[in-house]
Tab-separated table of C-alpha atoms in Angstrom:
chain	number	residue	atom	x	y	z
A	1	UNK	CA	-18.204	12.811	-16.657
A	2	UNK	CA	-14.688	11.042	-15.352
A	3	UNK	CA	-13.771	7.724	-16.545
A	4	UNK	CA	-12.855	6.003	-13.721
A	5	UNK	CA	-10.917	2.181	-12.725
A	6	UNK	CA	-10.544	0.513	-9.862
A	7	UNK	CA	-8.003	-2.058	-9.552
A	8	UNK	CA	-8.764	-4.524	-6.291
A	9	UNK	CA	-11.997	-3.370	-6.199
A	10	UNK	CA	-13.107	-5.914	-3.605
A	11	UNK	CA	-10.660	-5.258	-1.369
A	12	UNK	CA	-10.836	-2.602	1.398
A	13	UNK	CA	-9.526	0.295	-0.120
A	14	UNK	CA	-11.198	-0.718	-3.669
A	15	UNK	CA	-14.677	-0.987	-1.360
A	16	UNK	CA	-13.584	2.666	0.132
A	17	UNK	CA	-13.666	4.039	-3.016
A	18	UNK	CA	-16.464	2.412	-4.312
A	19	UNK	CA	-18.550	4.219	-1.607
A	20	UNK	CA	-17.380	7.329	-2.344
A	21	UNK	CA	-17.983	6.783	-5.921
A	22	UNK	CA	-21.172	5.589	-5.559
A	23	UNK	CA	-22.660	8.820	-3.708
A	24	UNK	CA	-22.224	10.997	-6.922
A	25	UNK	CA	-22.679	8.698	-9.542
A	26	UNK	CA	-23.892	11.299	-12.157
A	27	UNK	CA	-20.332	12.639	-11.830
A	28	UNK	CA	-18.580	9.072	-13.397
A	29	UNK	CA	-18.269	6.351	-15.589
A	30	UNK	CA	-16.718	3.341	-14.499
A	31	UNK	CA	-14.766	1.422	-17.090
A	32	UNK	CA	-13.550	-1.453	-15.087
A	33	UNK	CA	-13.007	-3.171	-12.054
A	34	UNK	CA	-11.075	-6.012	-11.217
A	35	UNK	CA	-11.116	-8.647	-8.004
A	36	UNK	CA	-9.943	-11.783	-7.036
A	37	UNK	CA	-12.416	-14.677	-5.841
A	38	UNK	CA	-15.316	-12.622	-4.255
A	39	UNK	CA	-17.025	-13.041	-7.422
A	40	UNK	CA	-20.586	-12.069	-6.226
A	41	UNK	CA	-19.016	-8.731	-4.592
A	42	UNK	CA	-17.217	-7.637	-8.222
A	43	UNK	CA	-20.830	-8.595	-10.306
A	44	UNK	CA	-22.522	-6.818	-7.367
A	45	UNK	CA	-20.368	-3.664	-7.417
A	46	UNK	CA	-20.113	-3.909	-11.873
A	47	UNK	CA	-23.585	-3.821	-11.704
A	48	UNK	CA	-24.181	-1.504	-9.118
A	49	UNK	CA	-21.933	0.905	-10.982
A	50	UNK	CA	-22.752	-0.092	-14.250
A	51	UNK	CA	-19.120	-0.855	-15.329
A	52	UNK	CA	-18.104	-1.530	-19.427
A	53	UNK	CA	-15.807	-4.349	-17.990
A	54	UNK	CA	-15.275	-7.017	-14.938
A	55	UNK	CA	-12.156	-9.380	-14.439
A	56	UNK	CA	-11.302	-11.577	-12.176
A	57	UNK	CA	-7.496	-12.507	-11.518
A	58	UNK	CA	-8.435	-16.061	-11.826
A	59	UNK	CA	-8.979	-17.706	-14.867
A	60	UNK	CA	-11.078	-20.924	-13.282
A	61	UNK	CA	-13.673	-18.293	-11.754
A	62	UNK	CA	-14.367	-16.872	-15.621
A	63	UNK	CA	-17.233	-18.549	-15.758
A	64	UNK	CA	-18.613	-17.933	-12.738
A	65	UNK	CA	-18.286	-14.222	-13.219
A	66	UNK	CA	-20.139	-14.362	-16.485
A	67	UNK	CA	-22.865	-16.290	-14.796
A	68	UNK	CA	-22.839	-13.944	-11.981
A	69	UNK	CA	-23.216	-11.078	-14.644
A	70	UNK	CA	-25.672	-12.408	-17.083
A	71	UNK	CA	-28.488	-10.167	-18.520
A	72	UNK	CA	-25.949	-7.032	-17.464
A	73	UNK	CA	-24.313	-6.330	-20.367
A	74	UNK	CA	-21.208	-5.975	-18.730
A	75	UNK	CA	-17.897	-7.841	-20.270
A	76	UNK	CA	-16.627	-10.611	-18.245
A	77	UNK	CA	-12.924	-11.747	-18.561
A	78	UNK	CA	-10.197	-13.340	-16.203
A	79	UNK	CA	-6.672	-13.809	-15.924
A	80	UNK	CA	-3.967	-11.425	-14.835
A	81	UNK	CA	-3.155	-10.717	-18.589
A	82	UNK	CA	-6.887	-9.374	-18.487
A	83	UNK	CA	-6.031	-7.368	-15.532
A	84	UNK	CA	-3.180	-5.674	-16.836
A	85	UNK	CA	-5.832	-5.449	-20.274
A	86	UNK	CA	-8.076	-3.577	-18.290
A	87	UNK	CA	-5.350	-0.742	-17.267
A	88	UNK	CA	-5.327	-0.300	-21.066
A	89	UNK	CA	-8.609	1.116	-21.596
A	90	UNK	CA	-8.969	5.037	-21.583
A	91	UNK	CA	-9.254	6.163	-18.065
A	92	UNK	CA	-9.321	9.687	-16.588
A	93	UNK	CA	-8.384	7.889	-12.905
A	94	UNK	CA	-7.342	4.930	-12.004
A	95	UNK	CA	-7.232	3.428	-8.610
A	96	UNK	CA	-4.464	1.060	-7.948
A	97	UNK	CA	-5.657	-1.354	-4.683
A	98	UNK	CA	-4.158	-5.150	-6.005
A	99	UNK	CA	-2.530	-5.987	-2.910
A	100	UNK	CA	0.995	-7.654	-3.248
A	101	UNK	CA	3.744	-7.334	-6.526
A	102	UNK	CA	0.455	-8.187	-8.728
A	103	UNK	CA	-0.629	-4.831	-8.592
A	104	UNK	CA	2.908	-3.344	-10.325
A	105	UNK	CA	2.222	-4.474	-14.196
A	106	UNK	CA	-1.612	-2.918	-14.528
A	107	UNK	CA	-0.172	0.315	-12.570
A	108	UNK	CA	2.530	1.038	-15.313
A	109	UNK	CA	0.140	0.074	-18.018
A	110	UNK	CA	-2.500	2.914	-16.613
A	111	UNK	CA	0.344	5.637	-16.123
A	112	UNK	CA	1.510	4.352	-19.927
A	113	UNK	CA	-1.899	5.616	-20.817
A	114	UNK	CA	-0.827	9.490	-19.638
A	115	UNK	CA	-4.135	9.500	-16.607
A	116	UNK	CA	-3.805	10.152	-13.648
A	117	UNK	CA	-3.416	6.683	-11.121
A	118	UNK	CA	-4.442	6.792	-7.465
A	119	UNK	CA	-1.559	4.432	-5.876
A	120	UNK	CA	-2.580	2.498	-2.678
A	121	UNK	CA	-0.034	-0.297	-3.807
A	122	UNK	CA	2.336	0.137	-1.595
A	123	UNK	CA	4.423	-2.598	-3.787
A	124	UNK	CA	4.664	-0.597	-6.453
A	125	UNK	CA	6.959	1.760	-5.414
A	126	UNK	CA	8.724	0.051	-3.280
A	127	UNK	CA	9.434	-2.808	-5.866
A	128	UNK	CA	10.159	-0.220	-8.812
A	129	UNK	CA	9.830	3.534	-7.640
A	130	UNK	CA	12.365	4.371	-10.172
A	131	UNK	CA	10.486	2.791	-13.023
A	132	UNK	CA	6.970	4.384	-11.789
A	133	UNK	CA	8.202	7.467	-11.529
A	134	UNK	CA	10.216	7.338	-15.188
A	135	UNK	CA	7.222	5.941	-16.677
A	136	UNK	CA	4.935	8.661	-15.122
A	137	UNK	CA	7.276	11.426	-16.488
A	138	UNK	CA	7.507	9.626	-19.918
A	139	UNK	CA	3.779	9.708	-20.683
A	140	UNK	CA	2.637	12.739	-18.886
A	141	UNK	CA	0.520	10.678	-16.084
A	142	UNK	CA	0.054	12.341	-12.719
A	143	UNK	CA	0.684	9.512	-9.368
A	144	UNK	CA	-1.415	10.403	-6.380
A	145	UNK	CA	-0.565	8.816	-3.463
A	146	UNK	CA	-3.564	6.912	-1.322
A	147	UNK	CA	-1.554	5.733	2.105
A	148	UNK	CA	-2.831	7.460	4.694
A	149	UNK	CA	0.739	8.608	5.514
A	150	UNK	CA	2.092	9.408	2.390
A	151	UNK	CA	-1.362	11.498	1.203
A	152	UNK	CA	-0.951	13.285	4.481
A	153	UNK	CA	2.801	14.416	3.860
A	154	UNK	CA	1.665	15.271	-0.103
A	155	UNK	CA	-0.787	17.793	1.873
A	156	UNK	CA	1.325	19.147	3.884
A	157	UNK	CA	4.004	20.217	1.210
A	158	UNK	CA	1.341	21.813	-1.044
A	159	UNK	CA	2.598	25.236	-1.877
A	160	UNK	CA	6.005	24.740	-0.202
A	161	UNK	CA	9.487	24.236	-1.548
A	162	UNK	CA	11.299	20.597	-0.952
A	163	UNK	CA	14.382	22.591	-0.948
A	164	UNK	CA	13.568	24.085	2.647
A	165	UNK	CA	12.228	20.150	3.602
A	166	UNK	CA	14.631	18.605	6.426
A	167	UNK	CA	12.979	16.377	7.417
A	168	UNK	CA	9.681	13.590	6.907
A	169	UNK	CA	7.720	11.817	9.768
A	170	UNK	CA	5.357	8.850	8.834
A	171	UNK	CA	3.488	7.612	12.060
A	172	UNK	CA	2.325	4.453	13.238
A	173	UNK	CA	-0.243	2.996	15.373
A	174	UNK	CA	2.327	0.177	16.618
A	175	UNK	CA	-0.219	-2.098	15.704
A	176	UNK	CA	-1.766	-5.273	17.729
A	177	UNK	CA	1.357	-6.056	19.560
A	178	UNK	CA	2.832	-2.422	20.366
A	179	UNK	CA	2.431	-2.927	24.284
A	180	UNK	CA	3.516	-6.319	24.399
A	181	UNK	CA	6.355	-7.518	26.365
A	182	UNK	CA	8.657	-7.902	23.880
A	183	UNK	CA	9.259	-11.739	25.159
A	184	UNK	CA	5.777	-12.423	24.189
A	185	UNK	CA	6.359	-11.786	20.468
A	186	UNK	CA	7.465	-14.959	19.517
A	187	UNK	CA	4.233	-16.705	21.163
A	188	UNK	CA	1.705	-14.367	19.024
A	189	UNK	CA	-0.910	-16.398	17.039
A	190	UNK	CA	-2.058	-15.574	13.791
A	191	UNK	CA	-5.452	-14.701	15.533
A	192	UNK	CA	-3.651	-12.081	18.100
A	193	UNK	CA	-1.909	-10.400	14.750
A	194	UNK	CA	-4.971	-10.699	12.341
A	195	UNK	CA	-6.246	-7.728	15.275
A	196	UNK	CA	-5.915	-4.001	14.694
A	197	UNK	CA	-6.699	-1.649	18.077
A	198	UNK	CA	-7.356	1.274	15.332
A	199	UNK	CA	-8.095	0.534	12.029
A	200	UNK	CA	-10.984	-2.015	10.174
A	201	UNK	CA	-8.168	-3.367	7.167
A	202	UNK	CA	-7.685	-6.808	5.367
A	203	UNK	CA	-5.713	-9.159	7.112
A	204	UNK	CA	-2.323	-9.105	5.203
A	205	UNK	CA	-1.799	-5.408	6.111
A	206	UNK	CA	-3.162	-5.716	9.530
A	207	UNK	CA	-0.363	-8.454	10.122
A	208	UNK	CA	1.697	-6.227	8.570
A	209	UNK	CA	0.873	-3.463	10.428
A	210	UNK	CA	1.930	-5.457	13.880
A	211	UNK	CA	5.278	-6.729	12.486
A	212	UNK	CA	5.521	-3.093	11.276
A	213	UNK	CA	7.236	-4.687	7.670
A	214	UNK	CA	3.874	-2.118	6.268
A	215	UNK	CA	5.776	0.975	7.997
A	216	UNK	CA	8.737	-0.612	6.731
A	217	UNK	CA	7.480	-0.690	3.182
A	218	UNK	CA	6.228	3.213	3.873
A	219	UNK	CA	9.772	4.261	4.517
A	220	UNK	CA	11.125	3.185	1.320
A	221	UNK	CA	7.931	4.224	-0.069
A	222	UNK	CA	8.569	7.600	1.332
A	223	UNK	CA	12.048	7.816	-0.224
A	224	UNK	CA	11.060	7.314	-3.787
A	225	UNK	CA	8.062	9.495	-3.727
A	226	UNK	CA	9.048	12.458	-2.182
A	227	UNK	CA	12.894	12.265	-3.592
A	228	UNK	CA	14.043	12.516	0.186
A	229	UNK	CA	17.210	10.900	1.928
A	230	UNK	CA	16.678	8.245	3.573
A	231	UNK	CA	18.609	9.243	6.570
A	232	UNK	CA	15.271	12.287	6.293
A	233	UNK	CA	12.476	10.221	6.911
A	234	UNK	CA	11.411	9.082	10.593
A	235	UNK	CA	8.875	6.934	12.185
A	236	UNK	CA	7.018	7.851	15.511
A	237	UNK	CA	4.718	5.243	17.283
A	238	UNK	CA	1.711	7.332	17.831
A	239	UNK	CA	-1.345	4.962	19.321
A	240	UNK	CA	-4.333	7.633	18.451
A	241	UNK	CA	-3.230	7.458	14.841
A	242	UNK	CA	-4.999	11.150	14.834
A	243	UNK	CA	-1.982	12.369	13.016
A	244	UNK	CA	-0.954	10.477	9.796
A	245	UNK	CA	2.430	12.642	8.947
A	246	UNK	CA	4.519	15.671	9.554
A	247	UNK	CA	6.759	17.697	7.796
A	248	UNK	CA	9.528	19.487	9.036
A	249	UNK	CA	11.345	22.401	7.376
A	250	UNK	CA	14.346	24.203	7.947
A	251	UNK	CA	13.238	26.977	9.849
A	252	UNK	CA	12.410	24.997	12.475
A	253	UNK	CA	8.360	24.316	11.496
A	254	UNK	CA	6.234	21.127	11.527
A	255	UNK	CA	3.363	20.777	9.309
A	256	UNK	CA	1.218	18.166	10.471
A	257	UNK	CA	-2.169	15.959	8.859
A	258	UNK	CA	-4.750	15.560	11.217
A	259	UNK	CA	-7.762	13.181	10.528
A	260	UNK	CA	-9.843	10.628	11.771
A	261	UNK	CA	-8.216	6.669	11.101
A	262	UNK	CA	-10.579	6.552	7.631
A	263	UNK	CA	-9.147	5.874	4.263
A	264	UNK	CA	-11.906	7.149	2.873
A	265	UNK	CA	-10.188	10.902	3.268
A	266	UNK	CA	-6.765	10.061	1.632
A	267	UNK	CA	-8.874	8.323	-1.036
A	268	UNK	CA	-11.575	11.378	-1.560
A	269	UNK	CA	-8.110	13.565	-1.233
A	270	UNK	CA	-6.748	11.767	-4.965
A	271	UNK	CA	-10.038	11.490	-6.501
A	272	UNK	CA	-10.825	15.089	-6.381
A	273	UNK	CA	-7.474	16.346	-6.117
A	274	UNK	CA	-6.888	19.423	-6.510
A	275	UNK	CA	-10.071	20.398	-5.136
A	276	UNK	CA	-11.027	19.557	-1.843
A	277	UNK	CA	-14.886	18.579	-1.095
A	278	UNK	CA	-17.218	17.241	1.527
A	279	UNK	CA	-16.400	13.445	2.793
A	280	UNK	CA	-18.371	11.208	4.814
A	281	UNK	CA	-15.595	11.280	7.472
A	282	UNK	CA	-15.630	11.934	11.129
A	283	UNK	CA	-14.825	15.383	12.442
A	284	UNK	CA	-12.291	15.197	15.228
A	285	UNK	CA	-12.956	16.637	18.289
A	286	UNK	CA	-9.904	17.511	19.347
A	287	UNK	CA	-11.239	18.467	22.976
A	288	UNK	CA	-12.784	15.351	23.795
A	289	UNK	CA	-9.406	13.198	22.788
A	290	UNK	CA	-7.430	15.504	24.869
A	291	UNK	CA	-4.035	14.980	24.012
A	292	UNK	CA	-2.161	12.937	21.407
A	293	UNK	CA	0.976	10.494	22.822
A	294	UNK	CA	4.600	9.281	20.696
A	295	UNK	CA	6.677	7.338	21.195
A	296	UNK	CA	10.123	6.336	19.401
A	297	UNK	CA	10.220	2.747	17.584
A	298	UNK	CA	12.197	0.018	19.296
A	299	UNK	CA	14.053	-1.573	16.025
A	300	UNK	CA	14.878	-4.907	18.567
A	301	UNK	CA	11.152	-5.160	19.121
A	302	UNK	CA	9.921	-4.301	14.973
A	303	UNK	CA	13.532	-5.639	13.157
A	304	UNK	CA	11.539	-4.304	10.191
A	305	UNK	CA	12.497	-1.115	9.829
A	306	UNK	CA	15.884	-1.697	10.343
A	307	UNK	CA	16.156	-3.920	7.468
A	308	UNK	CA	13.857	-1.186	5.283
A	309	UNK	CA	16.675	1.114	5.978
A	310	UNK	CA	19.325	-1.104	4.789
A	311	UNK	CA	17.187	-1.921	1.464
A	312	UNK	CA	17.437	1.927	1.297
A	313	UNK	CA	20.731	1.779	1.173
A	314	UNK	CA	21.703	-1.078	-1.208
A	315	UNK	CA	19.109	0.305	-3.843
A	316	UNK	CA	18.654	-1.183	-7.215
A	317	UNK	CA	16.258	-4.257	-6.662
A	318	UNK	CA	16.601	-4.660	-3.083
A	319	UNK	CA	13.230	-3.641	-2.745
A	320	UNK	CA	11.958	-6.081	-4.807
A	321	UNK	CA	13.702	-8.657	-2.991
A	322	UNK	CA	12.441	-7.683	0.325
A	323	UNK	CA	8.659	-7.347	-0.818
A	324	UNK	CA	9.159	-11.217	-2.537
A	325	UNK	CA	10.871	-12.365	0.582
A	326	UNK	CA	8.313	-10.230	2.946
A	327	UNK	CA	4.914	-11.626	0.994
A	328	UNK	CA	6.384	-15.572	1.583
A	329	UNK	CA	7.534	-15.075	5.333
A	330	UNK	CA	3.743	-13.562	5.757
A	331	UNK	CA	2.022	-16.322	3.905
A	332	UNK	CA	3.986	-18.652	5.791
A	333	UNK	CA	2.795	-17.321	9.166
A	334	UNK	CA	-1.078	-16.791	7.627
A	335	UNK	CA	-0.375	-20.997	7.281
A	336	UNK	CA	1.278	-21.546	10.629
A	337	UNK	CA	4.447	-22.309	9.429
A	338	UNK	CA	6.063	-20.084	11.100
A	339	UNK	CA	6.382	-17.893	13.978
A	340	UNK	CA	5.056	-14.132	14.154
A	341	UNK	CA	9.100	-13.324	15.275
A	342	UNK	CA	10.757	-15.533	12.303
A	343	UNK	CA	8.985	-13.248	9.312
A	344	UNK	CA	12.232	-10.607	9.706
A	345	UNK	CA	14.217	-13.781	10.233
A	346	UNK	CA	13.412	-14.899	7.038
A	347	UNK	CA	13.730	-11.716	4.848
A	348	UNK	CA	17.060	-10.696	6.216
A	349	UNK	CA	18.148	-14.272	5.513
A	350	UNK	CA	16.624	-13.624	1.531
A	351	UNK	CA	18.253	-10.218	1.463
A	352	UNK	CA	21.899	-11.485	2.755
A	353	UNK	CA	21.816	-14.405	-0.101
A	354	UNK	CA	20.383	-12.656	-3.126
A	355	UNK	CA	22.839	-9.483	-2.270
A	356	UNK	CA	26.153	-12.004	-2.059
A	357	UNK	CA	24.481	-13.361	-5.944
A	358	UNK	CA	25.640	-10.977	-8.924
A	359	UNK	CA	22.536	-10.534	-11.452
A	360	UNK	CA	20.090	-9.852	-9.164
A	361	UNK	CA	19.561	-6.499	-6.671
A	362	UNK	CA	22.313	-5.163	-9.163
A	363	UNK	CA	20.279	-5.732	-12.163
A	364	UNK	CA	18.938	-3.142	-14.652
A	365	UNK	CA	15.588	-1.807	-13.390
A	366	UNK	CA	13.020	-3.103	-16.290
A	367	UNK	CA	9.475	-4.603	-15.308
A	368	UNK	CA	11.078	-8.137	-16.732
A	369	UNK	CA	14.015	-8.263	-14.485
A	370	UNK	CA	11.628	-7.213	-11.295
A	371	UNK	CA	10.019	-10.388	-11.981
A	372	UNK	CA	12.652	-12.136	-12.320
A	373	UNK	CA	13.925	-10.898	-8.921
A	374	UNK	CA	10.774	-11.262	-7.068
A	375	UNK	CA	10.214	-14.707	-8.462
A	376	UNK	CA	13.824	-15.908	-7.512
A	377	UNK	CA	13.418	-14.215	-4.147
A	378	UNK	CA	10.160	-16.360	-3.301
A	379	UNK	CA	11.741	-19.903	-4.064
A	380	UNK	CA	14.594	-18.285	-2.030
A	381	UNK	CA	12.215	-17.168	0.730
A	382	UNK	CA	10.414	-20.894	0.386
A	383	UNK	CA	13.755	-22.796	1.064
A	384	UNK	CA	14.655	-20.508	4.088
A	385	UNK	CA	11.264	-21.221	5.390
A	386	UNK	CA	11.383	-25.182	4.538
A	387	UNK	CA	14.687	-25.573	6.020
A	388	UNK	CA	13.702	-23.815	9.135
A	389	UNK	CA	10.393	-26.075	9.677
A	390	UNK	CA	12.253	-28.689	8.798
């Protein structure tokens, strides 16, 4: 029997894998999950699973939790010190789903504990690849990736050489707004952006998805988890989202992961890797779709992925500065701050002053000074924001 975490379990990608989880549950023991405030869907699912331990991120809802749990047996605690607590507890697999910087801390602490950690924070990596991927190596943990893209480029490079790789394509759906006049962008309402034509995600990401700063996050993503140049990885706008990734090699041949839009097959992919088995997925029909369509990205229209390149470029903790500054543009347009076109605005304007500041995207990379970064990045972000509502 696996142990078995799950880190954002209330989330859509914690949920995912709680289904799949939940259809063989002979074949696990759950040792903890962790939410935020859907309290009565983190009892429901401890219970349901019959978990050792439940936390909350928020220390008010503590109570609540162990209210929600009484009679169980189960351990209630709260906090994000908890969280990170949990990731210390012998695991065999641990899914990593906190959305946002939150999720970095309790995904070191798990691959400190040598598992094996299923990483659909894409923050992580794009934050600190360097220091994931150290600690990984360190303690003799294995890092799975969950994204739908970056799970379908793992497959395709099973059994092949990355010497003979040339080149890596990540796809994207183009999101709510990818046949908009691009004049229209700057009148989008949260409501318009909170809409994906393809895929049933939380909010954030599917805001994300049509400012294209989550394919953004994917190419730097990309970089540090595959070891590949930057100037190696490309983006196609592919509206079926049928194919997830591609890899090209040297003699000329394209490798490409075909699947239906469900995360429950990159997730399935990590939890029984290296086997493959049966998932409750659609099978495509590839006659009925008919054909498949691309398109190139317009950087003018999705300024995101110019600016991913550049953090590519500048390294060190430039990544960490444009996740802080990326998370505060967003939660500024969630409150209707700000416009849908002034998020990129916003984290350029963060990048340029933080990069003209010595001590920050040129500090040491150490879990400390990523907080520090991030956390000087947001009030950054908040005065960019304040001065341009103001």
């Amino acid at each position: 029997m696996r142990r078995v975490s799950i880190f954002g379990a209330t989330g859509s990608i914690g949920q995912n894998t709680i289904d799949l989880i939940a259809r063989a549950p002979e074949e696990y023991q759950v040792v903890a999950l962790t939410g935020a405030s859907n309290i009565a869907q983190l009892a429901r699912d401890a219970r349901r699973l019959k978990a050792e331990v439940a936390v909350t991120a928020h220390d008010h809802l503590l109570e609540e939790l162990r209210a929600a749990l009484a009679g169980s047996g189960i351990e209630a605690e709260a906090g994000t010190a908890a969280v990170t607590e949990a990731a210390t507890r012998p695991a065999d697999w641990v899914m990593s789903a906190i959305v946002g910087a939150a999720g970095l801390a309790p995904g070191l602490t798990a691959l400190e504990q040598g598992g094996t950690l299923a990483l659909a924070n894409k923050e992580s990596l794009v934050c600190a690849g360097q220091l994931m991927l150290s600690t990984a190596k360190a303690h003799g943990a294995r890092l799975l990736p969950v994204d739908s893209e970056h799970s379908a480029v793992f497959q395709a490079l099973v059994g092949e050489d990355m010497d003979a790789v040339e080149r890596v394509i990540i796809t994207a759906s183009g999101g709510a707004f990818r046949d908009w006049p691009i004049e229209d962008l700057a009148k989008a309402t949260l409501a318009e952006a909170s809409s994906h034509p393809n895929w049933d995600m939380g909010q954030r990401i599917t805001i994300d998805s049509a400012s294209m700063f989550n394919k953004a996050m994917e190419l730097i993503e990309t970089r540090e988890y595959f070891a590949v140049a930057p100037q190696q990885i490309e983006v196609l706008i592919h509206p079926e989202s049928m194919i997830h990734a591609m890899v090209g090699f040297r003699d000329g041949a394209l490798m490409a992961h075909v699947g239906p839009a469900d995360m429950r097959h990159a997730i399935g992919y990590a939890l029984h890797w290296p086997e493959r088995r049966d998932l409750p997925v659609d099978r495509l029909d590839l006659a009925q779709i008919g054909q498949l369509s691309f398109r190139a990205p317009c950087e003018t229209r999705w300024p995101a992925l110019r600016l991913a390149r550049e953090v590519m470029e500048t390294g060190g903790l430039a990544g960490a500065v444009f996740n802080a500054a990326k998370e505060s543009a967003l939660d500024a347009f969630i409150a209707e701050e700000i416009g849908f076109n002034e998020m990129a605005i916003i984290v350029e304007e963060v990048l340029t002053q933080m990069s003209a500041t010595p001590g920050h995207i040129d500090a040491t990379m150490t879990l400390d000074n990523v907080a520090r970064v991030d956390h000087v990045a947001r009030q950054t972000a908040r005065a960019v924001i304040h001065s341009r509502a103001g």
